């Protein structure tokens, strides 16, 4: 059985992430979405708590029978080993992603040569989407409904009410 891991902070999950998860689910028998605690991300940590981010991912992936979600804290390679995942799948969007992703993939390979990293090109309509852009639109009252699943839209509305 081929099991892939799709890691990220998912603060919050967007349609861009779901696009990558959907396509990964078509390529592998089993997919684990790994939500990183990422306590140091952003000026004051993530907007949503780890529990909230996991719940929003869980609601968003309900339609996929071979996809599950779990939180993790610590090294991705260690978590992948514990979960019997042999491939890390990441979405590649604009060129600026490349250098950072290349560095992460190289370090993860150095730490564990049995763990491969695969990249899926983001769909053109999500090339410039990111969680921070969605948070910014929500904070400033801009239109973001089409970029996130319904549950995330509701959760963001509540955060900024
Ligand atoms: N569609 C839309 N947005 C996307 C996307 C896609 N396909 N792919 C990535 N993004 C967004 C993310 O939401 C994030 O946006 P933000 O910065 O505005 O929040 C941004 O692009 C960067 O994404 P990513 O590179 O996946 O970073 P991340 O913070 O979401 O996740 C981890 C990074 C958690 C995978 C990584 O830090 C990790 O593995 N941490 C564990 C510790 C570890 O092992 N470190 C490595 C040791 S070398």
Coordinates of N, CA and C and ligand atoms in Angstrom, one line a residue:
X1 N 0.8 -1.2 0.0 CA 0.0 0.0 0.0 C 0.9 1.3 0.0
X2 N 0.6 2.2 -0.9 CA 1.4 3.4 -1.0 C 0.7 4.5 -0.2
X3 N 1.4 5.0 0.8 CA 0.8 6.0 1.7 C 1.6 7.3 1.5
X4 N 0.9 8.4 1.2 CA 1.6 9.7 1.1 C 1.2 10.6 2.2
X5 N 2.1 11.6 2.5 CA 1.8 12.5 3.6 C 1.8 13.9 2.9
X6 N 0.8 14.7 3.2 CA 0.7 16.1 2.7 C 0.8 17.0 3.9
X7 N 2.0 17.6 4.2 CA 2.1 18.4 5.4 C 1.9 19.9 5.1
X8 N 1.6 20.6 6.2 CA 1.4 22.1 6.1 C 0.9 22.6 7.4
X9 N 0.9 23.9 7.5 CA 0.4 24.6 8.7 C -1.2 24.7 8.6
X10 N -1.6 24.9 7.4 CA -3.1 24.9 7.1 C -3.8 25.9 8.0
X11 N -3.3 27.2 7.9 CA -3.9 28.3 8.8 C -4.6 29.3 8.0
X12 N -5.7 29.1 7.4 CA -6.5 27.8 7.4 C -6.3 27.1 6.0
X13 N -6.9 25.9 5.9 CA -6.9 25.2 4.7 C -7.6 26.0 3.6
X14 N -7.1 26.0 2.4 CA -7.7 26.7 1.3 C -8.1 25.8 0.1
X15 N -8.8 26.3 -0.9 CA -9.1 25.5 -2.1 C -7.8 25.0 -2.8
X16 N -6.7 25.8 -2.6 CA -5.5 25.5 -3.2 C -4.9 24.2 -2.6
X17 N -5.0 24.1 -1.3 CA -4.5 22.9 -0.6 C -5.4 21.7 -1.0
X18 N -6.7 22.0 -1.1 CA -7.6 20.9 -1.4 C -7.4 20.3 -2.8
X19 N -7.0 21.2 -3.7 CA -6.7 20.8 -5.1 C -5.5 19.8 -5.0
X20 N -4.5 20.1 -4.2 CA -3.3 19.2 -4.1 C -3.7 17.9 -3.4
X21 N -4.5 18.0 -2.4 CA -5.0 16.8 -1.6 C -5.8 15.9 -2.5
X22 N -6.7 16.5 -3.3 CA -7.6 15.7 -4.2 C -6.8 15.0 -5.2
X23 N -5.8 15.6 -5.8 CA -4.9 15.0 -6.8 C -4.0 14.0 -6.2
X24 N -3.5 14.2 -5.0 CA -2.7 13.2 -4.3 C -3.5 11.9 -4.0
X25 N -4.8 12.1 -3.7 CA -5.7 11.0 -3.3 C -6.0 10.1 -4.5
X26 N -5.8 10.7 -5.8 CA -6.0 9.9 -7.0 C -4.8 9.1 -7.3
X27 N -3.6 9.5 -6.7 CA -2.3 8.8 -7.1 C -1.9 7.8 -6.0
X28 N -2.4 7.9 -4.8 CA -2.0 7.0 -3.7 C -3.1 6.3 -3.1
X29 N -2.8 5.1 -2.5 CA -3.9 4.3 -1.8 C -4.4 5.1 -0.6
X30 N -3.5 5.7 0.1 CA -3.9 6.3 1.4 C -3.1 7.7 1.5
X31 N -3.8 8.7 2.0 CA -3.2 10.0 2.1 C -3.4 10.5 3.6
X32 N -2.3 11.0 4.2 CA -2.4 11.6 5.5 C -2.1 13.1 5.4
X33 N -3.1 13.9 5.8 CA -2.8 15.3 5.8 C -2.3 15.6 7.2
X34 N -1.0 16.1 7.3 CA -0.3 16.3 8.5 C -0.3 17.8 8.9
X35 N -1.0 18.2 9.9 CA -1.1 19.6 10.3 C -0.1 19.9 11.3
X36 N 0.9 20.7 10.9 CA 2.0 21.1 11.8 C 1.6 22.1 12.9
X37 N 2.1 21.9 14.1 CA 1.8 22.8 15.1 C 2.3 24.2 14.8
X38 N 3.5 24.3 14.2 CA 4.1 25.6 13.7 C 3.8 26.7 14.7
X39 N 4.3 26.6 16.0 CA 4.0 27.6 16.9 C 4.7 29.0 16.7
X40 N 5.8 28.9 15.9 CA 6.5 30.2 15.6 C 6.1 30.8 14.3
X41 N 5.1 30.2 13.6 CA 4.8 30.8 12.3 C 4.0 32.1 12.5
X42 N 4.4 33.2 11.7 CA 3.7 34.5 11.8 C 4.2 35.2 13.1
X43 N 3.8 36.5 13.2 CA 4.3 37.3 14.2 C 3.9 36.8 15.6
X44 N 2.6 36.3 15.7 CA 2.1 35.9 17.0 C 1.6 34.5 16.9
X45 N 2.2 33.6 16.1 CA 1.7 32.3 15.9 C 0.5 32.2 15.0
X46 N 0.1 31.0 14.7 CA -1.1 30.8 13.8 C -2.4 31.5 14.3
X47 N -3.2 31.9 13.4 CA -4.5 32.5 13.8 C -5.4 31.5 14.4
X48 N -5.5 30.3 13.8 CA -6.3 29.2 14.3 C -5.5 28.3 15.2
X49 N -6.1 27.8 16.3 CA -5.4 26.8 17.1 C -5.1 25.5 16.3
X50 N -4.2 24.7 16.8 CA -4.0 23.4 16.2 C -5.3 22.6 16.1
X51 N -6.0 22.6 17.1 CA -7.3 21.8 17.1 C -8.2 22.3 16.1
X52 N -8.3 23.7 16.0 CA -9.2 24.3 15.0 C -8.8 23.9 13.6
X53 N -7.5 24.0 13.4 CA -7.0 23.8 12.0 C -7.2 22.3 11.6
X54 N -7.0 21.4 12.6 CA -7.3 20.0 12.3 C -8.8 19.8 12.0
X55 N -9.7 20.4 12.7 CA -11.1 20.2 12.5 C -11.5 20.8 11.2
X56 N -11.0 21.9 10.8 CA -11.3 22.5 9.5 C -10.8 21.6 8.3
X57 N -9.7 21.0 8.5 CA -9.2 20.1 7.5 C -10.1 18.9 7.4
X58 N -10.5 18.3 8.6 CA -11.4 17.2 8.7 C -12.7 17.4 8.0
X59 N -13.3 18.5 8.2 CA -14.6 18.9 7.6 C -14.4 19.0 6.0
X60 N -13.2 19.5 5.6 CA -13.0 19.8 4.2 C -12.7 18.5 3.4
X61 N -12.2 17.5 4.1 CA -11.8 16.3 3.3 C -12.8 15.2 3.5
X62 N -14.0 15.5 4.0 CA -15.0 14.4 4.3 C -15.4 13.6 3.1
X63 N -15.3 14.2 1.9 CA -15.7 13.5 0.7 C -14.7 12.5 0.2
X64 N -13.5 12.5 0.7 CA -12.4 11.6 0.2 C -12.3 10.4 1.2
X65 N -12.6 9.2 0.6 CA -12.6 8.0 1.5 C -11.2 7.5 1.9
X66 N -10.1 7.9 1.1 CA -8.8 7.5 1.5 C -7.9 8.6 2.1
X67 N -8.5 9.6 2.6 CA -7.7 10.7 3.2 C -8.1 10.9 4.6
X68 N -7.1 11.0 5.5 CA -7.3 11.3 6.9 C -6.4 12.5 7.3
X69 N -6.7 13.0 8.5 CA -5.9 14.1 9.0 C -5.4 13.9 10.5
X70 N -4.2 14.3 10.7 CA -3.6 14.2 12.1 C -2.7 15.4 12.4
X71 N -2.7 15.9 13.6 CA -1.7 16.9 14.0 C -0.3 16.3 14.2
X72 N 0.7 17.2 14.1 CA 2.0 16.7 14.5 C 2.9 17.9 14.9
X73 N 3.8 17.5 15.8 CA 4.7 18.6 16.3 C 6.1 17.9 16.3
X74 N 7.1 18.6 15.7 CA 8.4 18.0 15.6 C 8.8 17.8 14.2
X75 N 9.7 16.8 14.0 CA 10.2 16.6 12.6 C 9.3 15.9 11.7
X76 N 9.1 16.4 10.5 CA 8.2 15.7 9.5 C 8.7 14.3 9.2
X77 N 10.0 14.1 9.0 CA 10.5 12.8 8.7 C 10.2 11.7 9.8
X78 N 10.3 12.1 11.0 CA 10.0 11.2 12.1 C 8.5 10.9 12.1
X79 N 7.6 11.9 11.9 CA 6.2 11.7 11.8 C 5.8 10.7 10.7
X80 N 6.5 11.0 9.5 CA 6.2 10.1 8.3 C 6.6 8.7 8.6
X81 N 7.7 8.5 9.3 CA 8.2 7.1 9.7 C 7.1 6.5 10.6
X82 N 6.7 7.2 11.6 CA 5.7 6.7 12.6 C 4.4 6.3 11.9
X83 N 4.1 7.0 10.8 CA 2.8 6.8 10.1 C 2.9 5.9 8.9
X84 N 4.1 5.3 8.7 CA 4.4 4.4 7.5 C 4.1 5.1 6.2
X85 N 4.4 6.4 6.1 CA 4.3 7.1 4.8 C 5.6 7.1 4.2
X86 N 5.7 6.9 2.8 CA 7.0 6.8 2.2 C 7.2 8.0 1.2
X87 N 6.1 8.8 1.0 CA 6.3 9.9 0.1 C 5.6 11.2 0.7
X88 N 6.4 12.3 0.6 CA 5.8 13.6 1.0 C 5.4 14.3 -0.3
X89 N 4.1 14.8 -0.3 CA 3.7 15.5 -1.4 C 3.4 17.0 -1.1
X90 N 4.0 17.8 -1.9 CA 3.8 19.3 -1.7 C 3.3 19.9 -3.0
X91 N 2.6 21.0 -2.8 CA 2.2 21.8 -4.0 C 3.2 22.8 -4.3
X92 N 3.5 23.0 -5.6 CA 4.4 24.0 -6.1 C 3.6 25.1 -6.8
X93 N 3.7 26.3 -6.3 CA 2.9 27.4 -6.9 C 3.8 28.3 -7.7
X94 N 4.1 29.5 -7.3 CA 5.0 30.4 -8.0 C 6.5 30.0 -7.8
X95 N 7.3 30.6 -8.7 CA 8.7 30.3 -8.6 C 9.4 30.5 -7.2
X96 N 8.8 31.5 -6.5 CA 9.4 31.8 -5.2 C 9.3 30.6 -4.2
X97 N 8.3 29.7 -4.5 CA 8.2 28.5 -3.6 C 9.4 27.6 -3.8
X98 N 10.0 27.6 -5.0 CA 10.9 26.6 -5.4 C 12.2 26.5 -4.5
X99 N 12.8 27.6 -4.2 CA 14.1 27.6 -3.4 C 13.8 27.0 -2.0
X100 N 12.8 27.5 -1.4 CA 12.4 27.0 -0.1 C 12.1 25.6 -0.1
X101 N 11.2 25.2 -1.0 CA 10.8 23.8 -1.1 C 12.0 22.8 -1.4
X102 N 12.9 23.3 -2.2 CA 14.1 22.5 -2.6 C 14.9 22.3 -1.4
X103 N 15.1 23.4 -0.6 CA 15.9 23.3 0.6 C 15.3 22.3 1.6
X104 N 14.0 22.4 1.8 CA 13.3 21.5 2.7 C 13.4 20.0 2.3
X105 N 13.1 19.8 0.9 CA 13.2 18.5 0.4 C 14.6 17.9 0.5
X106 N 15.6 18.7 0.3 CA 17.0 18.2 0.4 C 17.3 17.9 1.8
X107 N 16.9 18.7 2.8 CA 17.2 18.4 4.2 C 16.4 17.1 4.6
X108 N 15.1 17.0 4.2 CA 14.4 15.8 4.6 C 15.0 14.5 4.0
X109 N 15.5 14.7 2.8 CA 16.2 13.5 2.2 C 17.5 13.2 2.9
X110 N 18.2 14.2 3.4 CA 19.4 13.9 4.1 C 19.1 13.2 5.4
X111 N 18.0 13.6 6.0 CA 17.6 13.0 7.3 C 17.0 11.6 7.1
X112 N 16.4 11.3 6.0 CA 15.8 10.0 5.7 C 15.8 9.7 4.2
X113 N 16.7 8.9 3.7 CA 16.8 8.7 2.3 C 15.7 7.8 1.7
X114 N 14.9 7.2 2.6 CA 13.8 6.4 2.1 C 12.5 7.2 1.9
X115 N 12.5 8.4 2.4 CA 11.4 9.3 2.2 C 11.5 10.2 1.0
X116 N 10.7 10.0 0.0 CA 10.8 10.8 -1.2 C 9.9 12.0 -1.1
X117 N 10.3 13.1 -1.7 CA 9.4 14.3 -1.8 C 8.9 14.4 -3.3
X118 N 7.6 14.6 -3.5 CA 7.1 14.8 -4.8 C 6.4 16.1 -4.9
X119 N 6.5 16.8 -6.0 CA 5.8 18.1 -6.1 C 4.7 18.0 -7.2
X120 N 3.5 18.5 -6.8 CA 2.4 18.6 -7.8 C 2.3 20.1 -8.1
X121 N 2.2 20.4 -9.4 CA 2.1 21.8 -9.8 C 0.7 22.3 -9.4
X122 N 0.6 23.4 -8.8 CA -0.7 24.0 -8.4 C -1.5 24.3 -9.7
X123 N -2.8 24.1 -9.6 CA -3.7 24.6 -10.7 C -3.5 26.1 -10.9
X124 N -3.5 26.5 -12.2 CA -3.2 27.9 -12.4 C -4.1 28.9 -11.6
X125 N -5.4 28.5 -11.4 CA -6.3 29.4 -10.7 C -5.9 29.6 -9.2
X126 N -5.0 28.7 -8.7 CA -4.6 28.8 -7.3 C -3.1 29.2 -7.1
X127 N -2.5 29.5 -8.2 CA -1.0 29.8 -8.2 C -0.6 30.9 -7.2
X128 N -1.5 31.9 -7.0 CA -1.1 33.0 -6.1 C -1.9 33.0 -4.8
X129 N -2.5 31.9 -4.5 CA -3.3 31.8 -3.3 C -2.4 31.3 -2.2
X130 N -2.6 31.9 -1.0 CA -1.9 31.4 0.2 C -2.9 31.6 1.4
X131 N -2.6 30.9 2.5 CA -3.4 31.1 3.7 C -3.3 32.5 4.2
X132 N -2.1 33.2 4.1 CA -2.0 34.5 4.7 C -2.8 35.5 3.8
X133 N -2.9 35.3 2.5 CA -3.7 36.2 1.6 C -5.1 36.1 2.0
X134 N -5.6 34.8 2.3 CA -7.0 34.6 2.6 C -7.3 35.3 4.0
X135 N -6.3 35.1 4.9 CA -6.5 35.8 6.3 C -6.6 37.3 6.1
X136 N -5.8 37.8 5.3 CA -5.7 39.3 5.0 C -7.0 39.8 4.4
X137 N -7.5 39.0 3.4 CA -8.8 39.4 2.8 C -9.9 39.3 3.8
X138 N -9.9 38.3 4.7 CA -11.0 38.2 5.7 C -10.9 39.3 6.7
X139 N -9.7 39.7 7.1 CA -9.5 40.7 8.1 C -10.0 42.1 7.5
X140 N -9.7 42.3 6.2 CA -10.1 43.6 5.7 C -11.4 43.6 5.0
X141 N -12.2 42.6 5.1 CA -13.5 42.5 4.5 C -13.5 42.4 3.0
X142 N -12.5 41.8 2.4 CA -12.4 41.6 1.0 C -13.1 40.3 0.6
X143 N -13.2 40.0 -0.7 CA -13.9 38.8 -1.1 C -13.0 37.6 -1.1
X144 N -13.3 36.6 -0.3 CA -12.5 35.4 -0.2 C -13.3 34.1 -0.3
X145 N -14.6 34.2 -0.4 CA -15.5 33.1 -0.4 C -15.1 31.9 -1.4
X146 N -14.6 32.3 -2.6 CA -14.3 31.3 -3.6 C -13.0 30.6 -3.3
X147 N -12.2 31.1 -2.4 CA -10.9 30.5 -2.2 C -10.8 29.5 -1.1
X148 N -11.9 29.3 -0.3 CA -11.9 28.4 0.9 C -13.1 27.6 0.9
X149 N -13.1 26.4 1.6 CA -14.3 25.6 1.8 C -15.3 26.4 2.7
X150 N -16.5 26.0 2.6 CA -17.6 26.7 3.3 C -17.3 26.8 4.9
X151 N -16.8 25.7 5.5 CA -16.5 25.7 6.9 C -15.5 26.7 7.3
X152 N -14.5 26.9 6.4 CA -13.4 27.9 6.7 C -14.0 29.3 6.5
X153 N -14.8 29.5 5.5 CA -15.4 30.8 5.3 C -16.2 31.2 6.6
X154 N -17.0 30.3 7.2 CA -17.7 30.5 8.4 C -16.8 30.8 9.6
X155 N -15.7 30.0 9.7 CA -14.8 30.1 10.8 C -14.1 31.5 10.7
X156 N -13.7 31.9 9.5 CA -13.0 33.2 9.4 C -14.0 34.4 9.7
X157 N -15.2 34.2 9.2 CA -16.2 35.3 9.5 C -16.3 35.5 11.0
X158 N -16.4 34.3 11.7 CA -16.5 34.4 13.2 C -15.3 35.0 13.8
X159 N -14.1 34.7 13.3 CA -12.9 35.2 13.9 C -12.8 36.8 13.8
X160 N -13.3 37.3 12.7 CA -13.2 38.7 12.4 C -14.4 39.5 12.6
X161 N -15.5 38.9 13.3 CA -16.7 39.6 13.5 C -16.5 40.7 14.5
Ligands
LIG1 N1 -2.4 26.2 -2.4 C1 -2.5 27.3 -1.6 N2 -1.6 27.7 -0.7 C2 -0.6 26.9 -0.5 C3 -0.3 25.7 -1.3 C4 -1.3 25.4 -2.3 N3 -1.2 24.3 -3.0 N4 0.8 25.2 -0.9 C5 1.3 26.0 0.0 N5 0.5 27.0 0.3 C6 0.7 28.1 1.2 C7 0.5 27.7 2.6 O1 -0.8 27.9 3.1 C8 1.5 28.7 3.3 O2 0.8 30.0 3.3 P1 1.1 31.1 4.4 O3 2.6 31.2 4.5 O4 0.4 32.2 3.9 O5 0.4 30.5 5.6 C9 2.6 28.9 2.3 O6 2.0 28.5 1.1 C10 3.8 28.1 2.6 O7 3.4 26.7 2.6 P2 4.3 25.6 3.1 O8 5.6 25.7 2.4 O9 3.6 24.3 2.9 O10 4.5 26.0 4.6 P3 3.7 25.6 5.8 O11 4.0 26.5 6.8 O12 2.2 25.4 5.4 O13 4.2 24.1 6.1 C11 5.8 22.5 7.0 C12 5.6 23.8 6.3 C13 4.9 22.3 8.2 C14 5.5 21.4 6.0 C15 7.3 22.4 7.4 O14 7.6 23.6 8.1 C16 7.6 21.2 8.2 O15 7.8 20.1 7.7 N6 7.7 21.4 9.6 C17 8.0 20.3 10.5 C18 9.4 20.5 11.1 C19 10.4 19.9 10.1 O16 10.5 18.8 9.9 N7 11.2 20.9 9.5 C20 12.1 20.5 8.5 C21 13.4 20.2 9.0 S1 14.5 20.5 7.7

